[in-house]
GROMACS .gro file of C-alpha atoms in nm:
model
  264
    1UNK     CA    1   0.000   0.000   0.000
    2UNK     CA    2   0.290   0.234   0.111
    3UNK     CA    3   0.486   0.163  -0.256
    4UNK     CA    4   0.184   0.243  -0.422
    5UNK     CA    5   0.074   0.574  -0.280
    6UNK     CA    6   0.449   0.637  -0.286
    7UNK     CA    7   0.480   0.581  -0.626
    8UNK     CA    8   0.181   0.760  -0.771
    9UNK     CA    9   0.268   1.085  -0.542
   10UNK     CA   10   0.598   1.030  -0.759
   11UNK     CA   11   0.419   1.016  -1.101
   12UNK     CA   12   0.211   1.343  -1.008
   13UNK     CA   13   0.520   1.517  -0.865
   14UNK     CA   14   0.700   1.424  -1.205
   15UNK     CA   15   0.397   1.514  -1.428
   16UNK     CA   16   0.337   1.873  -1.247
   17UNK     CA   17   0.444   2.159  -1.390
   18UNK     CA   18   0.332   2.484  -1.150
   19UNK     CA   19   0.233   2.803  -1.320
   20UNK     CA   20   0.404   3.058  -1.153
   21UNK     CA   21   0.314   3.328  -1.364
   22UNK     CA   22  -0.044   3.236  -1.261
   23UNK     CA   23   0.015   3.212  -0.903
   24UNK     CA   24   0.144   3.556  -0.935
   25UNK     CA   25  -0.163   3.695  -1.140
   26UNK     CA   26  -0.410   3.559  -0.822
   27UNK     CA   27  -0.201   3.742  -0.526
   28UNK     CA   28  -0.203   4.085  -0.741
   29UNK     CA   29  -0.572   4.052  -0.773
   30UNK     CA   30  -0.601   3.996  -0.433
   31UNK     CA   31  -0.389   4.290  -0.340
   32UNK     CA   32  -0.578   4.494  -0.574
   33UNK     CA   33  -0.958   4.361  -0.438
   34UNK     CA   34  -0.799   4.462  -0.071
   35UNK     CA   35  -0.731   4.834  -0.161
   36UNK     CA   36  -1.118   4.906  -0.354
   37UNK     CA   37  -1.283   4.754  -0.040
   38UNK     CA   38  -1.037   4.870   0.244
   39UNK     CA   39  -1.305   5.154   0.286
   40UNK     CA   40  -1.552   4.909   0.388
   41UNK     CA   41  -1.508   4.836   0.753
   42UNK     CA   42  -1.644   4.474   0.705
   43UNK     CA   43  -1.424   4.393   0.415
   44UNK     CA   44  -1.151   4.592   0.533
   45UNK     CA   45  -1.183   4.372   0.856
   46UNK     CA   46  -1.160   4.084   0.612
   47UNK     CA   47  -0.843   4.149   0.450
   48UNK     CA   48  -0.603   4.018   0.675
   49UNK     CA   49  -0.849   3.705   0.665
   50UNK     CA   50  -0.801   3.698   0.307
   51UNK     CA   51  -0.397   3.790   0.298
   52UNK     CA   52  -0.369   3.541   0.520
   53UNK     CA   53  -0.533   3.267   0.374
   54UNK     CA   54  -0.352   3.349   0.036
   55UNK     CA   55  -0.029   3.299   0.251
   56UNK     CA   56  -0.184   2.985   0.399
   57UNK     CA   57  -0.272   2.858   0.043
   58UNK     CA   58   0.099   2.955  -0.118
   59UNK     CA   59   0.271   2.812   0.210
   60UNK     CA   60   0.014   2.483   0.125
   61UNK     CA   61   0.153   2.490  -0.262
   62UNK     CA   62   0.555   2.520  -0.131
   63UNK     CA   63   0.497   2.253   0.138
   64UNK     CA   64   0.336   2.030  -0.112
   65UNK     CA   65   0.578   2.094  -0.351
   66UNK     CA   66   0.843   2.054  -0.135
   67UNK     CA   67   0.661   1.749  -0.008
   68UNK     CA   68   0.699   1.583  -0.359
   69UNK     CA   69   1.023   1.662  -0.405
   70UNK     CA   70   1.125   1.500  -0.113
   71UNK     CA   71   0.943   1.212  -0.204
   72UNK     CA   72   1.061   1.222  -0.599
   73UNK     CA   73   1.439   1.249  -0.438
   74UNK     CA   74   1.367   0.966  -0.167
   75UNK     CA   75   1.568   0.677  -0.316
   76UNK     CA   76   1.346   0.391  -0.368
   77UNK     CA   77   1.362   0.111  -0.047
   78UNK     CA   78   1.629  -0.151  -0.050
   79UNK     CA   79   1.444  -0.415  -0.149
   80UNK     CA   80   1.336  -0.292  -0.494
   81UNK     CA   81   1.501  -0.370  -0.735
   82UNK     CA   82   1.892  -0.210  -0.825
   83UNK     CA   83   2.016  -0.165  -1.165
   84UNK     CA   84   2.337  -0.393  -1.199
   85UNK     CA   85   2.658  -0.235  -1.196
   86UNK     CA   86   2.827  -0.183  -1.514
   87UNK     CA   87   3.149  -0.447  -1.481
   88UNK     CA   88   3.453  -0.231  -1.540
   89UNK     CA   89   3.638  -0.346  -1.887
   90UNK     CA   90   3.963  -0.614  -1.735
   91UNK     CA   91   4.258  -0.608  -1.942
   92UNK     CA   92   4.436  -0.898  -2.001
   93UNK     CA   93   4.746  -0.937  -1.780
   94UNK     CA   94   5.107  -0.883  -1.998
   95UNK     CA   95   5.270  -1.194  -2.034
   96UNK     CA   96   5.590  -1.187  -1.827
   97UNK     CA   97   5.857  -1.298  -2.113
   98UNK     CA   98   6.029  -1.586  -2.058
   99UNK     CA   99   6.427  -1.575  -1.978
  100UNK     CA  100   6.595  -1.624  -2.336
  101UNK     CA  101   6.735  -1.978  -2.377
  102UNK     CA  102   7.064  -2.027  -2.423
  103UNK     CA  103   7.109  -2.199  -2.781
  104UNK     CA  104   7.284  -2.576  -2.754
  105UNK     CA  105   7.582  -2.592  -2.990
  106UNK     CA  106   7.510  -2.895  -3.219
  107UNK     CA  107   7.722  -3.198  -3.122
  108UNK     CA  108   7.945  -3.238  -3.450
  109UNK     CA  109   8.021  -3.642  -3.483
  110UNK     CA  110   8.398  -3.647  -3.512
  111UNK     CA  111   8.527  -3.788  -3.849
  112UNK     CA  112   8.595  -4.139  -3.923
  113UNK     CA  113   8.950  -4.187  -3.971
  114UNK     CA  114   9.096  -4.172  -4.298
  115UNK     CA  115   9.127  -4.522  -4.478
  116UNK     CA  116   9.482  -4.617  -4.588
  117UNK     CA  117   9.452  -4.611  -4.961
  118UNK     CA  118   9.493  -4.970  -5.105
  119UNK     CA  119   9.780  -5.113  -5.332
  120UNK     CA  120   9.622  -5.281  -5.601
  121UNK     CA  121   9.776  -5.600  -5.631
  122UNK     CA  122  10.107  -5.592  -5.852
  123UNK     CA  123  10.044  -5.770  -6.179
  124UNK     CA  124  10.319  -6.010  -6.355
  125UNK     CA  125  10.666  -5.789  -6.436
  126UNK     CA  126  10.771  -5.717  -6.756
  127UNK     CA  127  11.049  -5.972  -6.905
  128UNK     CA  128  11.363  -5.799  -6.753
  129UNK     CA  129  11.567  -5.636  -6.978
  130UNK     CA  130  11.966  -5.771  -7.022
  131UNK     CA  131  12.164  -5.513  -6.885
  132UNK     CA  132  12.148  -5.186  -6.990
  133UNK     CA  133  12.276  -5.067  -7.314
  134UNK     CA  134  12.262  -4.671  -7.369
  135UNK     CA  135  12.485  -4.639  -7.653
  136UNK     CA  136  12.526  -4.833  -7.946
  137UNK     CA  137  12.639  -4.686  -8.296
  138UNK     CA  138  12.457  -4.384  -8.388
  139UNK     CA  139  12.185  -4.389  -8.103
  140UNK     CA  140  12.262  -4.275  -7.762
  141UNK     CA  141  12.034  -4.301  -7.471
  142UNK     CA  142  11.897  -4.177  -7.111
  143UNK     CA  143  11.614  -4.213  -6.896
  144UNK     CA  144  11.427  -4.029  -6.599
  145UNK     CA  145  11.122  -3.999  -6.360
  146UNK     CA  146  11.043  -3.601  -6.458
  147UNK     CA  147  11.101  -3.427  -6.115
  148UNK     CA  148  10.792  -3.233  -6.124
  149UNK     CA  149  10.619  -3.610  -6.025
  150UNK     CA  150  10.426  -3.568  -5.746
  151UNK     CA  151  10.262  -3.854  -5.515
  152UNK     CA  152   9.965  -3.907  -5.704
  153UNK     CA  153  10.115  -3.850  -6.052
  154UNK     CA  154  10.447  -3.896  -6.224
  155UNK     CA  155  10.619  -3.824  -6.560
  156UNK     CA  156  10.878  -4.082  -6.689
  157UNK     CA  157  11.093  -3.884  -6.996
  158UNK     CA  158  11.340  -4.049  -7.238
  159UNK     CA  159  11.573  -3.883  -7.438
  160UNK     CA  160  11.747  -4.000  -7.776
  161UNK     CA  161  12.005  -3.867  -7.963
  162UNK     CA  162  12.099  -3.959  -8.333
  163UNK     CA  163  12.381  -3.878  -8.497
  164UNK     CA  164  12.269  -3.974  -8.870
  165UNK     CA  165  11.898  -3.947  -8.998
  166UNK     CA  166  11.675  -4.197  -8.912
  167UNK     CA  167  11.422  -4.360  -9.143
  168UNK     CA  168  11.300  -4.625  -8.950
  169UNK     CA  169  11.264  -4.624  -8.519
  170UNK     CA  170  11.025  -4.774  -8.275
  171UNK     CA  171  11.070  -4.624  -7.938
  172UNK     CA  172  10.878  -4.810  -7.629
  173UNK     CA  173  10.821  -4.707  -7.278
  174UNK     CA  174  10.721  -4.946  -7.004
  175UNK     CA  175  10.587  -4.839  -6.674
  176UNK     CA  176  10.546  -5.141  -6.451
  177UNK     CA  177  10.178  -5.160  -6.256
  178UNK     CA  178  10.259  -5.078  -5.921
  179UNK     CA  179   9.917  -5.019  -5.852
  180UNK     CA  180   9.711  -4.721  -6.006
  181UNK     CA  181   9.907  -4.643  -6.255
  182UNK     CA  182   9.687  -4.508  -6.577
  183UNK     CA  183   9.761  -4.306  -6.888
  184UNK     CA  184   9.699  -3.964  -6.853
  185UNK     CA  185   9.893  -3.827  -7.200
  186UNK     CA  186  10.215  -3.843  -7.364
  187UNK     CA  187  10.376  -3.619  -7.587
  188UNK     CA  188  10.723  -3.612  -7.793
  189UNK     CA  189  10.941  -3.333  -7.974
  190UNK     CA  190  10.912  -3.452  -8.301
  191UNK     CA  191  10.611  -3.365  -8.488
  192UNK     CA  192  10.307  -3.552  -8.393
  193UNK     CA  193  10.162  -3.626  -8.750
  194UNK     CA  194  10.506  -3.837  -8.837
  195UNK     CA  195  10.443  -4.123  -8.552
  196UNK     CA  196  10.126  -4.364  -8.509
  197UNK     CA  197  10.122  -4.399  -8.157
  198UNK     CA  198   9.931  -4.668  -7.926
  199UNK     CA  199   9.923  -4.709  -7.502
  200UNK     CA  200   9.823  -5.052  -7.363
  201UNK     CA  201   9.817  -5.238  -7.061
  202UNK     CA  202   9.980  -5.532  -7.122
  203UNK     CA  203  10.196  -5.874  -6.913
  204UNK     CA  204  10.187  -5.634  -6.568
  205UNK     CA  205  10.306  -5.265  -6.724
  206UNK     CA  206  10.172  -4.990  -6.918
  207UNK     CA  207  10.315  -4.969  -7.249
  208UNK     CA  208  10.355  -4.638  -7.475
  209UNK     CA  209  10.485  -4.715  -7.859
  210UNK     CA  210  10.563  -4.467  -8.112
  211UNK     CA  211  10.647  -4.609  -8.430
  212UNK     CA  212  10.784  -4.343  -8.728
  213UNK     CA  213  10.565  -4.362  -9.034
  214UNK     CA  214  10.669  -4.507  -9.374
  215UNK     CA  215  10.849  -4.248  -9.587
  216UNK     CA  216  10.928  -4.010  -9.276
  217UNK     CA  217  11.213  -3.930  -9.148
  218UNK     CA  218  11.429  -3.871  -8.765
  219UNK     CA  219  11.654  -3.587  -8.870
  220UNK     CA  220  11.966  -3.608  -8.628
  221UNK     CA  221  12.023  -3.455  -8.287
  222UNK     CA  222  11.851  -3.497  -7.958
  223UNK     CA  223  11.465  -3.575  -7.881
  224UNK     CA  224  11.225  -3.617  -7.653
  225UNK     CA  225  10.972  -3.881  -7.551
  226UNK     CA  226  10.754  -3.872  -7.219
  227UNK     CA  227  10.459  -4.100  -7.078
  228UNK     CA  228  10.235  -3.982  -6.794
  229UNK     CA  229  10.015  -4.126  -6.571
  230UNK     CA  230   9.852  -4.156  -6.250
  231UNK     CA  231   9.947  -4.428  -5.968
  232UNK     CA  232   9.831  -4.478  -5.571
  233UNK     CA  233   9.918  -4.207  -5.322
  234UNK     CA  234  10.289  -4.203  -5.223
  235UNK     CA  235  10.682  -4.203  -5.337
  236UNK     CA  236  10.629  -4.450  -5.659
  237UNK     CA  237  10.937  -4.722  -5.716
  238UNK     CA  238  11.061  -4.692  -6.072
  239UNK     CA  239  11.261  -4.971  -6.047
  240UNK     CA  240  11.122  -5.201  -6.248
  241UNK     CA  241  11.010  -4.933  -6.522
  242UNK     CA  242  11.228  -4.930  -6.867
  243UNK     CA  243  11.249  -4.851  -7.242
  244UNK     CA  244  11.368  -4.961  -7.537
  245UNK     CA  245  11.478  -4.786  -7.934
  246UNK     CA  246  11.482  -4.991  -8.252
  247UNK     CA  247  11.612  -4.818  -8.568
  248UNK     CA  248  11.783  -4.942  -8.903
  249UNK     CA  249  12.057  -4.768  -9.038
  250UNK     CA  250  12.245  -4.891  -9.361
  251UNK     CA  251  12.459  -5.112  -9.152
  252UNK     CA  252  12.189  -5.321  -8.986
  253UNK     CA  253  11.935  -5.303  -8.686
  254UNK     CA  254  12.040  -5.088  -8.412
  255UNK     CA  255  11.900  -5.066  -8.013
  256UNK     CA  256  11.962  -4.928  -7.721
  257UNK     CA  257  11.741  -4.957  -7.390
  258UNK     CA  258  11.768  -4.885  -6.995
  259UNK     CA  259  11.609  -4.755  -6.710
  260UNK     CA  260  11.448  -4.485  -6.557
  261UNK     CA  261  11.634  -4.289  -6.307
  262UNK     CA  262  11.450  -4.189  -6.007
  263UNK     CA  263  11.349  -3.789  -5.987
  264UNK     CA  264  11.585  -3.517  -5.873
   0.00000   0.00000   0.00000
């Protein structure tokens, strides 16, 4: 009953809107009603009646008024119902960053030892030569590991001398197998076109021929003949490496062979 006579004093203290102006326009004609009649002794007796009660009635209008104002500003009791709070906005918490990691170096595996290179086996020698003949009428003769040879590759030179023109000469190197040993070039002094030349593996050595053409001709003096070619890592042994020159002159067949000196 209370809430309800409570809230409808509300409504009508909300929904009034006093007329001042009007209030204003009532006490002048009051005022001016009290100084026609303040000749009559009856009405002039009145006046104060009336003045007052004008009072009485405005004093009535500011009490009300103030009456519903109190009542309009009276919060509402605490059991009605509240309006929820609006929730503040939360902010999500900054992740504390992490400590940097210190980066692992990467365990390197250490590297397998290095395996001995293998010998191939040593094939069957070449038929030894009779002891060596360098010289023999107009041929002379030497023989040499080149001493730029290194331990992976070598260079085996001969070198011939003539002292009359030759028309016919087979020269033949023969570099024994001591394993890995393969052609890699060869190359003379004399001119290229005048010799048919052939390298073959054959009974346990590596064999270079040159043999002069038909119709050309060794003038005299000294030339060169080389063979080169690979073998397994390490100081090679030239030992059992030779050569041999075959010529005819117009006294009969002529040779001379030997061996190859080791580098310098």
């Amino acid at each position: 009953m209370n809430e309800d006579i409570t809230r409808r004093l509300r409504d009508a203290a909300e929904a009034h809107q006093p007329d001042r102006a009007r209030m204003l326009a009532r006490l002048e004609r009051g005022a001016a009603d009290g100084t026609v009649r303040h000749r009559t002794p009856s009405i002039a007796r009145s006046w104060p009646k009336a003045a007052l009660a004008g009072l009485a009635i405005t004093a009535t209008l500011a009490t009300g008024g103030l009456a519903v104002a109190g009542i309009v500003r009276t919060p509402p009791p605490s059991d009605s119902a509240t309006t929820p709070a609006t929730p503040s906005p939360t902010f999500p918490s900054r992740p504390t960053p992490s400590a940097p990691t210190t980066p692992t170096t990467p365990t390197i595996p250490a590297a397998p030892a290095p395996t001995p290179p293998t010998t191939a086996p040593v094939g069957p020698r070449p038929t030894p030569l009779p002891s060596s003949r360098v010289r023999n009428g107009p041929l002379s003769s030497g023989g040499s590991v080149d001493p730029h040879s290194t331990v992976y590759w070598a260079q085996s030179n001969l070198t011939l001398k003539t002292t009359q023109p030759l028309t016919s000469l087979t020269v033949e190197l023969r570099i024994a197998q001591t394993g890995g040993v393969q052609n890699t070039g060869n190359w003379r002094t004399l001119p290229s076109e005048d010799f048919n030349v052939t390298v073959q593996e054959t009974g346990g050595a590596l064999v270079y021929r040159w043999v002069l053409k038909p119709g050309r001709t060794v003038p005299t003096g000294q030339h060169e003949f080389a063979g080169q070619y690979n073998h397994a890592i390490g100081v090679r042994n030239a030992t059992d490496d030779g050569y041999r020159v075959d010529t005819q002159t117009p006294g009969g067949s002529v040779a001379v062979w030997g061996r190859f000196t080791p580098a310098r």
